[in-house]
Coordinates of C-alpha atoms in Angstrom, one line a residue:
M190 CA 47.4 131.9 -3.7
T191 CA 44.1 130.6 -5.2
T192 CA 44.2 127.0 -6.2
V193 CA 41.5 124.6 -7.3
A194 CA 40.3 122.4 -4.5
K195 CA 42.4 119.3 -3.9
Q196 CA 45.0 120.5 -6.4
K197 CA 47.5 120.9 -3.6
I198 CA 49.4 119.0 -0.8
G199 CA 49.1 120.2 2.8
I200 CA 52.2 120.2 5.0
I201 CA 51.2 119.9 8.6
D202 CA 53.8 121.7 10.7
F203 CA 54.8 120.2 14.0
G204 CA 57.6 122.6 14.5
G205 CA 60.4 120.8 12.7
Q206 CA 63.0 123.0 11.1
Y207 CA 62.4 121.1 7.8
A208 CA 58.6 121.9 7.5
H209 CA 59.1 124.6 4.9
L210 CA 61.9 122.6 3.2
I211 CA 59.4 119.8 2.6
S212 CA 57.0 122.3 1.1
S213 CA 59.7 123.8 -1.1
R214 CA 61.0 120.4 -2.3
I215 CA 57.5 119.2 -3.3
R216 CA 56.9 122.5 -5.1
R217 CA 60.1 122.1 -7.0
L218 CA 59.0 118.6 -8.0
G219 CA 55.8 120.0 -9.6
A220 CA 53.0 120.1 -7.0
Y221 CA 51.7 123.2 -5.1
T222 CA 51.9 123.1 -1.3
E223 CA 50.5 125.0 1.6
I224 CA 51.7 124.8 5.2
I225 CA 49.0 124.4 7.8
S226 CA 49.0 123.8 11.6
N227 CA 48.0 120.7 13.4
E228 CA 45.0 122.4 14.9
E229 CA 42.9 123.2 11.8
P230 CA 39.2 122.2 11.4
L231 CA 38.7 118.9 9.7
T232 CA 37.2 120.7 6.7
T233 CA 40.6 122.4 6.0
Y234 CA 42.4 119.0 5.8
Q235 CA 39.6 117.8 3.5
G236 CA 40.7 120.4 0.9
F237 CA 44.0 118.7 0.1
A238 CA 44.8 115.9 -2.3
G239 CA 47.5 114.6 0.1
L240 CA 49.0 115.4 3.5
V241 CA 52.5 115.4 4.8
L242 CA 53.1 115.4 8.6
S243 CA 56.4 117.2 9.3
G244 CA 59.1 116.4 11.8
G245 CA 59.3 118.3 15.1
P246 CA 61.6 118.9 18.1
G247 CA 59.3 117.1 20.6
S248 CA 58.6 113.5 21.6
V249 CA 55.1 112.1 20.9
Y250 CA 54.9 110.6 24.4
E251 CA 55.7 113.9 26.2
T252 CA 53.0 115.9 27.9
G253 CA 52.1 118.8 25.8
A254 CA 53.5 117.4 22.6
P255 CA 51.7 118.7 19.4
L256 CA 49.1 116.2 18.3
L257 CA 46.6 115.7 15.5
A258 CA 42.9 114.6 15.4
E259 CA 42.9 111.0 14.5
E260 CA 40.0 111.7 12.0
V261 CA 42.5 113.3 9.7
L262 CA 44.2 109.9 9.2
H263 CA 40.9 108.5 7.9
L264 CA 40.1 111.1 5.2
G265 CA 41.1 108.6 2.5
V266 CA 43.9 110.8 1.0
P267 CA 47.5 109.7 0.8
I268 CA 49.5 110.6 3.9
L269 CA 53.2 110.8 4.5
G270 CA 54.6 111.1 8.1
I271 CA 58.2 112.2 8.4
C272 CA 60.3 111.7 11.6
Y273 CA 58.0 113.1 14.3
G274 CA 55.1 112.9 11.9
H275 CA 55.9 109.2 11.3
Q276 CA 56.0 108.5 15.1
L277 CA 52.7 110.4 15.6
V278 CA 50.9 108.4 13.0
M279 CA 52.1 105.2 14.6
K280 CA 51.0 106.3 18.0
L281 CA 47.6 107.6 17.0
L282 CA 46.8 104.3 15.2
G283 CA 47.9 102.1 18.1
G284 CA 51.6 101.5 17.5
G285 CA 54.5 102.1 20.0
V286 CA 57.1 104.9 20.2
E287 CA 60.1 105.0 22.6
Q288 CA 63.4 106.7 23.1
S289 CA 66.1 105.2 20.9
Q290 CA 68.9 103.3 22.5
K291 CA 71.2 105.0 20.0
H292 CA 70.4 108.3 18.5
E293 CA 71.0 109.0 14.8
Y294 CA 72.2 112.4 13.5
G295 CA 73.5 112.6 9.9
S296 CA 74.0 110.1 7.2
A297 CA 72.7 106.6 7.5
N298 CA 72.4 103.5 5.2
L299 CA 68.8 102.5 4.6
Q300 CA 68.0 98.9 3.6
V301 CA 64.9 99.0 1.3
D302 CA 62.7 95.9 0.9
H303 CA 61.0 95.8 -2.5
S304 CA 59.3 92.4 -2.0
Q305 CA 55.9 94.1 -1.4
G306 CA 56.0 95.8 -4.8
F307 CA 55.0 99.2 -3.5
S308 CA 54.9 101.9 -6.3
L309 CA 56.1 104.4 -3.7
L310 CA 59.5 102.6 -3.8
Q311 CA 59.9 102.8 -7.5
G312 CA 63.4 104.2 -8.4
L313 CA 64.9 103.4 -5.0
A314 CA 67.9 101.0 -4.7
E315 CA 68.1 98.2 -2.2
E316 CA 70.5 100.3 -0.2
E317 CA 70.0 104.1 0.1
S318 CA 72.0 106.8 1.8
V319 CA 69.6 109.0 3.8
W320 CA 69.7 111.7 6.4
M321 CA 68.6 111.0 10.0
S322 CA 68.0 113.4 12.9
H323 CA 66.1 111.7 15.8
G324 CA 66.3 110.5 19.3
D325 CA 63.0 108.5 19.3
E326 CA 61.9 105.6 17.2
V327 CA 58.8 103.4 16.4
T328 CA 59.0 100.1 18.3
Q329 CA 55.6 98.5 17.3
L330 CA 53.5 98.9 14.2
P331 CA 49.7 99.4 14.1
T332 CA 47.5 96.8 12.5
G333 CA 47.8 96.8 8.7
F334 CA 51.2 98.4 8.4
V335 CA 54.2 96.6 7.0
S336 CA 57.9 97.6 7.1
F337 CA 59.8 98.4 3.9
A338 CA 63.0 100.0 5.2
K339 CA 65.3 99.8 8.1
S340 CA 68.7 101.2 9.2
E341 CA 71.4 99.9 11.5
N342 CA 69.8 101.6 14.5
C343 CA 66.1 101.9 13.4
R344 CA 64.0 98.8 12.7
Y345 CA 61.0 100.7 11.3
A346 CA 62.6 103.4 9.2
G347 CA 59.9 103.0 6.6
V348 CA 56.4 101.6 6.9
Y349 CA 53.3 101.6 4.7
H350 CA 49.6 100.8 4.9
P351 CA 48.7 100.0 1.2
E352 CA 44.9 100.1 1.7
K353 CA 44.9 103.4 3.6
K354 CA 47.8 104.9 1.5
I355 CA 49.6 106.0 4.7
M356 CA 53.3 105.9 4.7
G357 CA 55.7 106.7 7.6
I358 CA 59.4 107.3 7.4
Q359 CA 62.0 108.0 10.0
F360 CA 64.5 109.7 7.7
H361 CA 64.3 113.1 5.9
P362 CA 63.7 112.7 2.1
E363 CA 63.4 116.5 1.7
V364 CA 67.1 117.2 2.3
T365 CA 69.6 116.8 -0.5
H366 CA 71.7 114.5 1.6
S367 CA 69.1 111.8 1.3
K368 CA 70.4 110.8 -2.1
N369 CA 67.1 109.7 -3.7
G370 CA 64.7 111.5 -1.3
S371 CA 63.3 113.4 -4.2
V372 CA 62.4 110.2 -5.9
L373 CA 60.4 109.1 -2.9
L374 CA 58.6 112.5 -2.7
Q375 CA 57.9 112.4 -6.5
N376 CA 56.3 109.0 -6.0
F377 CA 54.2 110.4 -3.2
I378 CA 53.1 113.3 -5.5
S379 CA 52.1 110.7 -8.1
L380 CA 50.1 108.9 -5.5
C381 CA 48.3 112.2 -4.9
Q382 CA 47.7 112.5 -8.7
L383 CA 49.4 115.9 -8.8
S384 CA 52.4 115.3 -11.0
H385 CA 53.6 118.4 -13.0
S386 CA 50.7 120.6 -11.7
W387 CA 52.9 123.6 -10.6
D388 CA 56.3 125.3 -11.2
L389 CA 58.5 128.1 -10.0
Q390 CA 57.7 130.3 -13.0
Q391 CA 54.0 130.3 -11.9
F392 CA 55.2 131.2 -8.4
L393 CA 57.1 134.2 -9.7
Q394 CA 54.1 135.6 -11.6
E395 CA 51.9 135.3 -8.5
K396 CA 54.6 136.8 -6.3
L397 CA 54.9 139.9 -8.5
E398 CA 51.2 140.5 -8.1
E399 CA 51.4 139.8 -4.4
I400 CA 54.2 142.4 -4.0
R401 CA 52.1 145.0 -5.9
Q402 CA 49.1 144.4 -3.6
E403 CA 51.3 144.4 -0.4
V404 CA 53.2 147.6 -1.3
G405 CA 50.2 149.5 -2.7
D406 CA 51.1 153.1 -3.5
K407 CA 54.2 153.1 -1.2
K408 CA 57.9 152.9 -2.0
V409 CA 60.5 150.5 -0.5
F410 CA 63.6 151.4 1.4
M411 CA 65.8 148.3 1.3
L412 CA 68.9 147.3 3.2
V413 CA 71.2 145.6 0.7
S414 CA 74.5 143.7 1.2
G415 CA 75.5 142.7 -2.3
G416 CA 74.8 139.1 -1.5
V417 CA 72.5 136.8 -3.5
D418 CA 69.5 137.3 -1.3
S419 CA 69.3 141.1 -1.1
T420 CA 70.3 141.4 -4.8
V421 CA 67.5 139.1 -5.9
A422 CA 65.0 140.6 -3.5
Y423 CA 65.8 144.2 -4.7
T424 CA 65.5 143.1 -8.4
L425 CA 62.2 141.4 -7.7
L426 CA 60.8 144.4 -6.0
A427 CA 62.0 146.7 -8.8
Q428 CA 60.4 144.5 -11.4
A429 CA 57.1 144.4 -9.5
I430 CA 56.7 148.1 -8.7
G431 CA 59.4 149.9 -10.7
S432 CA 63.0 150.7 -10.0
E433 CA 62.2 154.4 -9.2
R434 CA 60.2 153.2 -6.2
V435 CA 63.0 151.2 -4.6
K436 CA 66.0 152.8 -2.7
G437 CA 69.0 150.8 -1.3
L438 CA 71.1 151.4 1.7
L439 CA 74.4 149.5 2.3
V440 CA 75.5 149.7 6.0
D441 CA 79.2 149.2 6.6
T442 CA 79.2 147.6 10.0
G443 CA 82.9 147.3 10.4
F444 CA 82.5 143.6 10.0
M445 CA 82.6 143.5 6.2
R446 CA 85.1 141.5 4.2
K447 CA 88.3 143.1 3.1
G448 CA 87.7 145.5 0.3
E449 CA 84.0 144.5 0.1
V450 CA 82.4 147.9 0.5
E451 CA 84.5 149.5 -2.2
D452 CA 83.8 146.6 -4.6
L453 CA 80.0 146.8 -4.0
Q454 CA 79.9 150.5 -4.3
K455 CA 81.6 150.2 -7.7
N456 CA 79.6 147.3 -9.1
L457 CA 76.0 147.3 -7.6
S458 CA 75.0 150.3 -9.7
S459 CA 75.6 148.1 -12.8
L460 CA 72.5 146.1 -11.7
G461 CA 70.4 149.2 -11.5
I462 CA 70.5 149.3 -7.7
N463 CA 70.2 152.8 -6.4
I464 CA 72.5 152.5 -3.4
H465 CA 73.8 154.7 -0.6
I466 CA 76.8 153.7 1.6
A467 CA 76.5 154.3 5.4
N468 CA 79.8 154.0 7.2
E469 CA 78.8 153.0 10.7
A470 CA 81.7 150.9 11.9
E471 CA 82.5 152.8 15.0
R472 CA 78.8 152.7 16.0
Y473 CA 78.8 149.0 15.9
Y474 CA 82.1 148.6 17.7
S475 CA 80.9 150.8 20.5
A476 CA 77.6 149.0 20.9
L477 CA 79.3 145.6 21.1
V478 CA 81.8 146.5 23.8
G479 CA 81.4 143.8 26.5
N480 CA 78.8 141.9 24.4
S481 CA 80.3 138.8 22.9
E482 CA 77.4 136.4 23.8
P483 CA 75.9 135.2 20.5
E484 CA 72.2 136.0 21.1
K485 CA 72.9 139.4 22.6
K486 CA 75.3 140.2 19.8
R487 CA 72.8 139.4 17.1
K488 CA 70.0 141.4 18.8
I489 CA 72.3 144.4 19.2
I490 CA 73.3 144.2 15.5
G491 CA 69.6 143.7 14.4
Q492 CA 68.5 146.7 16.5
L493 CA 71.4 148.9 15.1
F494 CA 70.3 148.1 11.6
L495 CA 66.8 149.4 12.5
D496 CA 68.2 152.5 14.3
I497 CA 70.5 153.3 11.3
R498 CA 67.6 152.7 8.9
E499 CA 65.5 155.2 10.9
D500 CA 68.3 157.7 10.9
Y501 CA 68.8 157.6 7.2
S502 CA 65.0 157.5 6.6
R503 CA 64.8 160.8 8.4
S504 CA 67.8 162.3 6.6
F505 CA 66.4 161.2 3.2
G506 CA 63.0 162.6 4.2
L507 CA 61.2 159.2 4.2
N508 CA 58.1 158.4 6.3
E509 CA 56.0 155.4 7.2
E510 CA 53.0 156.8 5.3
E511 CA 55.0 156.6 2.0
W512 CA 57.7 154.0 2.6
I513 CA 58.1 150.5 4.0
L514 CA 61.3 148.5 4.7
G515 CA 62.4 145.7 2.4
Q516 CA 64.6 142.8 3.5
G517 CA 66.2 139.9 1.7
T518 CA 65.2 137.4 4.3
I519 CA 65.0 133.8 3.1
Y520 CA 63.3 130.8 4.7
P521 CA 66.2 129.3 6.8
D522 CA 66.6 132.8 8.5
T523 CA 63.0 132.6 9.7
I524 CA 62.6 128.9 10.6
E525 CA 65.9 128.7 12.5
S526 CA 64.7 131.7 14.5
G527 CA 61.7 129.8 15.8
G528 CA 59.5 130.8 12.9
T529 CA 56.7 128.2 13.4
K530 CA 54.3 127.5 16.2
H531 CA 56.1 124.5 17.7
S532 CA 59.7 125.1 16.5
H533 CA 62.8 125.6 18.6
N534 CA 65.0 128.6 18.2
I535 CA 68.2 127.4 16.5
K536 CA 69.6 130.9 16.2
T537 CA 68.2 134.4 16.3
H538 CA 68.7 135.9 12.9
H539 CA 69.3 139.7 12.9
N540 CA 66.2 140.1 10.7
R541 CA 64.1 138.4 13.4
V542 CA 64.8 140.5 16.5
E543 CA 61.8 141.8 18.4
A544 CA 61.8 145.2 16.8
I545 CA 61.7 143.7 13.4
L546 CA 58.9 141.4 14.3
D547 CA 56.9 144.4 15.6
L548 CA 57.3 146.1 12.2
I549 CA 56.3 143.0 10.4
A550 CA 53.1 142.8 12.5
K551 CA 52.4 146.4 11.6
G552 CA 52.8 145.7 7.9
L553 CA 55.8 148.0 7.6
I554 CA 58.2 145.4 6.2
I555 CA 58.2 143.4 3.0
E556 CA 60.3 140.3 2.5
P557 CA 59.7 139.1 -1.1
I558 CA 61.8 135.9 -1.0
K559 CA 61.1 134.8 2.6
E560 CA 59.5 131.5 1.4
L561 CA 62.5 130.5 -0.6
Y562 CA 65.7 128.6 0.0
K563 CA 69.1 129.5 -1.4
D564 CA 68.9 127.2 -4.4
E565 CA 65.5 128.6 -5.3
V566 CA 66.7 132.2 -4.8
R567 CA 69.5 131.5 -7.3
E568 CA 67.1 130.0 -9.8
L569 CA 64.8 133.0 -9.4
G570 CA 67.7 135.3 -10.0
Q571 CA 68.3 133.6 -13.3
I572 CA 64.7 133.9 -14.3
L573 CA 64.9 137.7 -13.5
G574 CA 67.9 138.0 -15.7
I575 CA 70.6 138.8 -13.1
A576 CA 74.2 138.0 -14.2
K577 CA 75.6 134.7 -13.0
K578 CA 78.5 136.3 -11.0
W579 CA 75.9 137.9 -8.6
I580 CA 73.9 134.7 -8.3
V581 CA 76.7 132.3 -7.5
R582 CA 78.3 134.4 -4.7
H583 CA 78.8 132.5 -1.5
P584 CA 76.3 133.3 1.3
F585 CA 77.6 135.8 3.8
P586 CA 75.7 136.6 7.1
G587 CA 74.0 140.0 7.3
P588 CA 75.9 140.8 10.6
G589 CA 79.1 140.0 8.7
L590 CA 82.2 138.7 10.5
A591 CA 80.8 139.6 13.9
V592 CA 79.0 136.3 14.0
R593 CA 82.2 134.5 13.1
M594 CA 84.1 136.0 16.1
L595 CA 83.8 133.8 19.2
G596 CA 85.0 136.1 21.9
D597 CA 84.2 134.1 25.1
T598 CA 85.7 130.9 26.5
F599 CA 83.9 128.2 28.5
A600 CA 85.5 125.6 30.8
A601 CA 85.8 122.3 29.1
D602 CA 84.7 120.3 32.1
I603 CA 83.0 117.2 30.6
D604 CA 83.1 113.5 31.0
G605 CA 85.3 112.2 28.1
S606 CA 84.6 108.5 28.5
K607 CA 82.4 108.2 25.5
I608 CA 84.8 110.2 23.3
D609 CA 87.6 107.9 24.6
A610 CA 85.5 104.9 23.6
V611 CA 85.1 106.2 20.0
G612 CA 88.8 107.1 19.8
K613 CA 89.8 103.5 20.6
R614 CA 88.2 102.5 17.3
Y615 CA 90.5 104.8 15.4
P616 CA 94.2 103.9 16.0
G617 CA 96.5 106.9 16.2
S618 CA 93.7 109.4 17.0
S619 CA 93.8 111.7 20.0
Y620 CA 91.6 114.6 21.0
Q621 CA 91.2 117.7 23.2
V622 CA 87.9 119.4 24.2
L623 CA 88.2 123.0 23.3
P624 CA 87.2 125.7 25.8
I625 CA 84.4 127.2 23.6
H626 CA 80.8 126.6 22.8
S627 CA 79.2 126.6 19.3
V628 CA 75.7 126.4 18.1
G629 CA 74.3 123.2 16.6
V630 CA 71.0 121.5 15.7
Q631 CA 70.1 118.1 16.9
G632 CA 66.7 116.5 16.7
D633 CA 65.2 119.9 15.5
K634 CA 66.4 121.6 18.7
R635 CA 69.2 124.1 19.2
S636 CA 72.3 122.8 21.0
Y637 CA 75.0 125.0 22.5
K638 CA 77.9 122.6 23.3
H639 CA 81.6 122.0 23.3
C640 CA 83.8 121.2 20.3
V641 CA 86.3 118.4 20.1
A642 CA 89.6 118.9 18.3
L643 CA 91.3 115.8 16.7
N644 CA 94.9 115.4 15.8
D645 CA 95.7 114.9 12.1
F646 CA 95.9 111.1 12.2
S647 CA 94.6 110.2 8.8
E648 CA 94.7 111.5 5.2
D649 CA 91.3 110.0 4.4
W650 CA 88.3 112.4 4.8
S651 CA 85.9 109.5 5.0
V652 CA 87.6 108.4 8.2
Y653 CA 87.1 111.9 9.7
N654 CA 83.5 111.8 8.6
R655 CA 82.9 108.6 10.5
I656 CA 84.7 109.6 13.7
A657 CA 83.0 113.0 13.8
T658 CA 79.6 111.4 13.3
E659 CA 80.3 108.8 16.0
I660 CA 81.5 111.3 18.5
T661 CA 78.5 113.7 18.1
N662 CA 76.1 110.7 18.2
E663 CA 77.6 109.1 21.3
A664 CA 78.9 112.0 23.4
S665 CA 75.9 114.1 24.3
A666 CA 78.1 117.0 25.4
I667 CA 79.6 117.5 22.0
N668 CA 78.0 118.9 18.8
R669 CA 81.0 119.8 16.7
V670 CA 84.3 118.2 15.7
V671 CA 87.4 119.8 14.1
V672 CA 90.8 118.5 13.1
L673 CA 94.2 120.2 13.4
P674 CA 95.6 119.6 9.9
M675 CA 99.3 119.7 9.1
Q676 CA 100.2 120.9 12.6
E677 CA 101.6 119.4 15.8
N678 CA 99.2 118.6 18.6
L679 CA 97.9 121.3 20.9
D680 CA 100.9 121.4 23.2
S681 CA 99.8 124.6 24.9
L682 CA 96.5 126.4 24.9
V683 CA 96.1 129.8 26.4
E684 CA 92.6 131.3 26.7
N685 CA 92.4 134.9 25.3
P686 CA 88.8 136.3 25.4
F687 CA 88.4 139.3 23.1
A688 CA 86.1 142.1 22.2
M689 CA 84.1 142.7 19.0
D690 CA 86.4 145.5 18.0
K691 CA 88.4 146.8 15.0
K692 CA 91.6 145.1 16.1
H693 CA 90.1 141.6 16.1
S694 CA 87.8 142.1 13.2
D695 CA 90.9 143.2 11.2
L696 CA 92.6 140.0 12.2
L697 CA 89.7 137.9 11.0
R698 CA 89.3 140.0 7.9
E699 CA 92.9 139.2 6.9
A700 CA 92.3 135.5 7.4
D701 CA 89.1 135.6 5.5
A702 CA 90.8 137.4 2.6
I703 CA 93.4 134.6 2.4
V704 CA 90.6 132.0 2.1
T705 CA 88.6 134.1 -0.4
D706 CA 91.6 134.5 -2.6
S707 CA 92.3 130.8 -2.3
L708 CA 88.8 130.0 -3.5
Q709 CA 89.5 131.8 -6.7
K710 CA 93.1 130.6 -7.1
F711 CA 92.2 127.0 -6.8
S712 CA 88.8 127.2 -8.6
L713 CA 86.8 126.1 -5.6
V714 CA 84.0 128.7 -5.8
D715 CA 81.6 126.3 -7.5
S716 CA 82.6 123.2 -5.5
I717 CA 82.2 124.8 -2.0
W718 CA 78.7 126.2 -1.2
Q719 CA 79.8 128.4 1.7
F720 CA 83.1 128.9 3.5
P721 CA 82.9 130.6 7.0
V722 CA 86.2 131.5 8.6
V723 CA 86.0 131.8 12.4
L724 CA 88.2 133.4 15.0
L725 CA 88.5 131.6 18.3
P726 CA 89.6 133.1 21.7
F727 CA 92.6 131.0 22.4
G728 CA 96.1 130.4 21.0
A729 CA 99.6 129.1 22.0
S730 CA 100.4 132.2 24.0
K731 CA 99.0 135.4 25.4
D732 CA 97.3 137.7 22.9
S733 CA 97.2 134.9 20.2
Y734 CA 94.2 133.2 18.6
S735 CA 93.0 130.4 16.4
I736 CA 91.2 130.1 13.1
V737 CA 88.6 127.6 12.0
L738 CA 88.0 126.8 8.4
R739 CA 84.4 125.7 7.7
P740 CA 83.8 124.9 4.0
V741 CA 80.6 123.0 3.3
E742 CA 78.6 121.4 0.5
S743 CA 74.9 122.3 0.5
Q744 CA 72.1 123.6 -1.6
E745 CA 69.5 124.9 0.8
A746 CA 71.4 125.6 4.1
M747 CA 69.1 123.3 6.2
T748 CA 71.6 120.5 5.8
A749 CA 75.3 120.4 4.8
N750 CA 78.4 118.2 4.5
F751 CA 81.8 119.4 5.4
Y752 CA 83.9 119.8 2.2
P753 CA 86.7 117.2 1.7
M754 CA 89.4 119.6 0.5
Q755 CA 92.4 118.4 -1.4
R756 CA 95.2 118.1 1.2
S757 CA 97.8 119.9 -0.9
I758 CA 95.4 122.9 -1.2
L759 CA 94.6 122.8 2.5
Q760 CA 98.3 122.7 3.3
T761 CA 98.9 125.8 1.3
M762 CA 96.0 127.6 3.0
V763 CA 97.0 126.6 6.5
A764 CA 100.6 127.8 5.9
S765 CA 99.3 131.2 4.7
L766 CA 97.1 131.6 7.7
L767 CA 99.7 130.6 10.2
A768 CA 101.9 133.3 8.7
I769 CA 99.5 135.9 10.1
P770 CA 100.9 137.4 13.3
K771 CA 98.9 136.3 16.4
I772 CA 97.4 133.2 14.7
S773 CA 98.6 130.0 16.5
Y774 CA 96.4 127.2 15.2
V775 CA 94.2 126.5 12.2
F776 CA 91.4 124.0 12.6
Y777 CA 89.3 122.3 9.9
D778 CA 85.6 121.7 10.8
I779 CA 84.6 118.1 9.9
T780 CA 81.0 118.4 11.3
N781 CA 78.0 117.9 9.1
K782 CA 74.7 119.7 9.6
P783 CA 73.1 118.3 11.7
P784 CA 74.5 118.2 14.3
G785 CA 76.6 121.3 13.7
T786 CA 75.1 124.4 12.1
I787 CA 77.0 126.0 9.1
E788 CA 77.9 129.0 11.1
W789 CA 79.4 128.7 14.6
E790 CA 77.1 131.2 16.2

């Protein structure tokens, strides 16, 4: 995109999973952004009206940690350091950074000091709810900096140098769970003198032209799922190059929801999507025999998508000289797959396996919405004129229910002393460490750790929110907490590892259908952003299993709160699920993101 010099804000990426989210948020607030590395020539940084230093998974005091030339901090433009970026600014300018005595992941209360009269704090209350994700903290300020915010476990959560216009904050204003984070970012945009200088409509017009240039005279063969992302991506491509040049393929992997394929086949044509259904369930089941490990499973599924695409390309008479592959990849899919120079791999998305990356490098794949987040994709769909029912659909992973089937068990051999210490603060609580691992994200790094199951000792969701946060903050071996609602404690627990086959996908499909029907029955579709239903490899007896309910509130998928469901509705849902043969227990996930990802794999 061509922009007038200094009419943009540069986001310096240090590998944090939120780098692109910062960029997106600032764009949504009305200023254009570009993401740049920490190793650009000084002249590149001089082309921006302001700079934001992102978070990152490293520690500024570690050997090999990504750095920045100190000269960048003396360019005279406003600078905002976030998390790692904040710590790096402090270190470069002579301050101190050390490992925190107590890590912070999730919601925290921020005490804001307005006594200095900084315009950057305009619109913020004296106490703000913000989102933390860090294991290090600033311990000493450089000369000229003053503190304007602190949390219970972080003395210098917000600092500012009024003459240099450099601000550092330990929390994440870019995520929706920092209540007034957008207010702070808007104030920074104003400091950069870029208020109301860009909007999403402008982005759309430039994206249409970009698609035309990228596709050229070719046509696009696109894998579609009926979800929000692929529907918007398909429509955007069709608007850019014409519907006659876009062809859709829906692959039935055998891990689709109950009745989903038939419903999509019936309704997608109403959107003008030229779709062919490929029934490849047995092919997926065969390929996944003996492969339950999450990374291996995703890579097998991703490669199969490519193989099937190639098979149907040949049967349709398509070739690389005339056709390229379209994908509805969005930003969280890429950044959580290690999509930036310094970022850690949170999970490998099926659209980011090695074969796909090779095709991208060769220019044989187009991903028209890869820079966008879910909320932006929905808004773009509205601008494109797509009916609301297709835009508000809950996100569903491309590999389908396969990534919601945890087939393997892991011995729960951990030191429970820190969990015990937390439990003592909550009378009536008890816990059991479950023999499984699930993926999480802590301090911008992937974690693959155990889950703690609590008894149903309270009817107050805020109590569960606190205990889950304390357990994951204080017990390093745990990244996820669930509760066993309306059921007796886990008297017996028999491990039953299972295969990614039709038998077990049918079992999960039935449970998922009950939840999907309940969303409609109790009018929860708009309240809950996404509702994964997960099958676990243990139950009360041999050949029995457990279900996890994972409803969350979110907008952009990079952060999420667990949804505090009305207990009478949850009781009805649990009873229906326990009526399914072979289902012994139903758990309710009370972990926020971070430290737990939305999906379990």
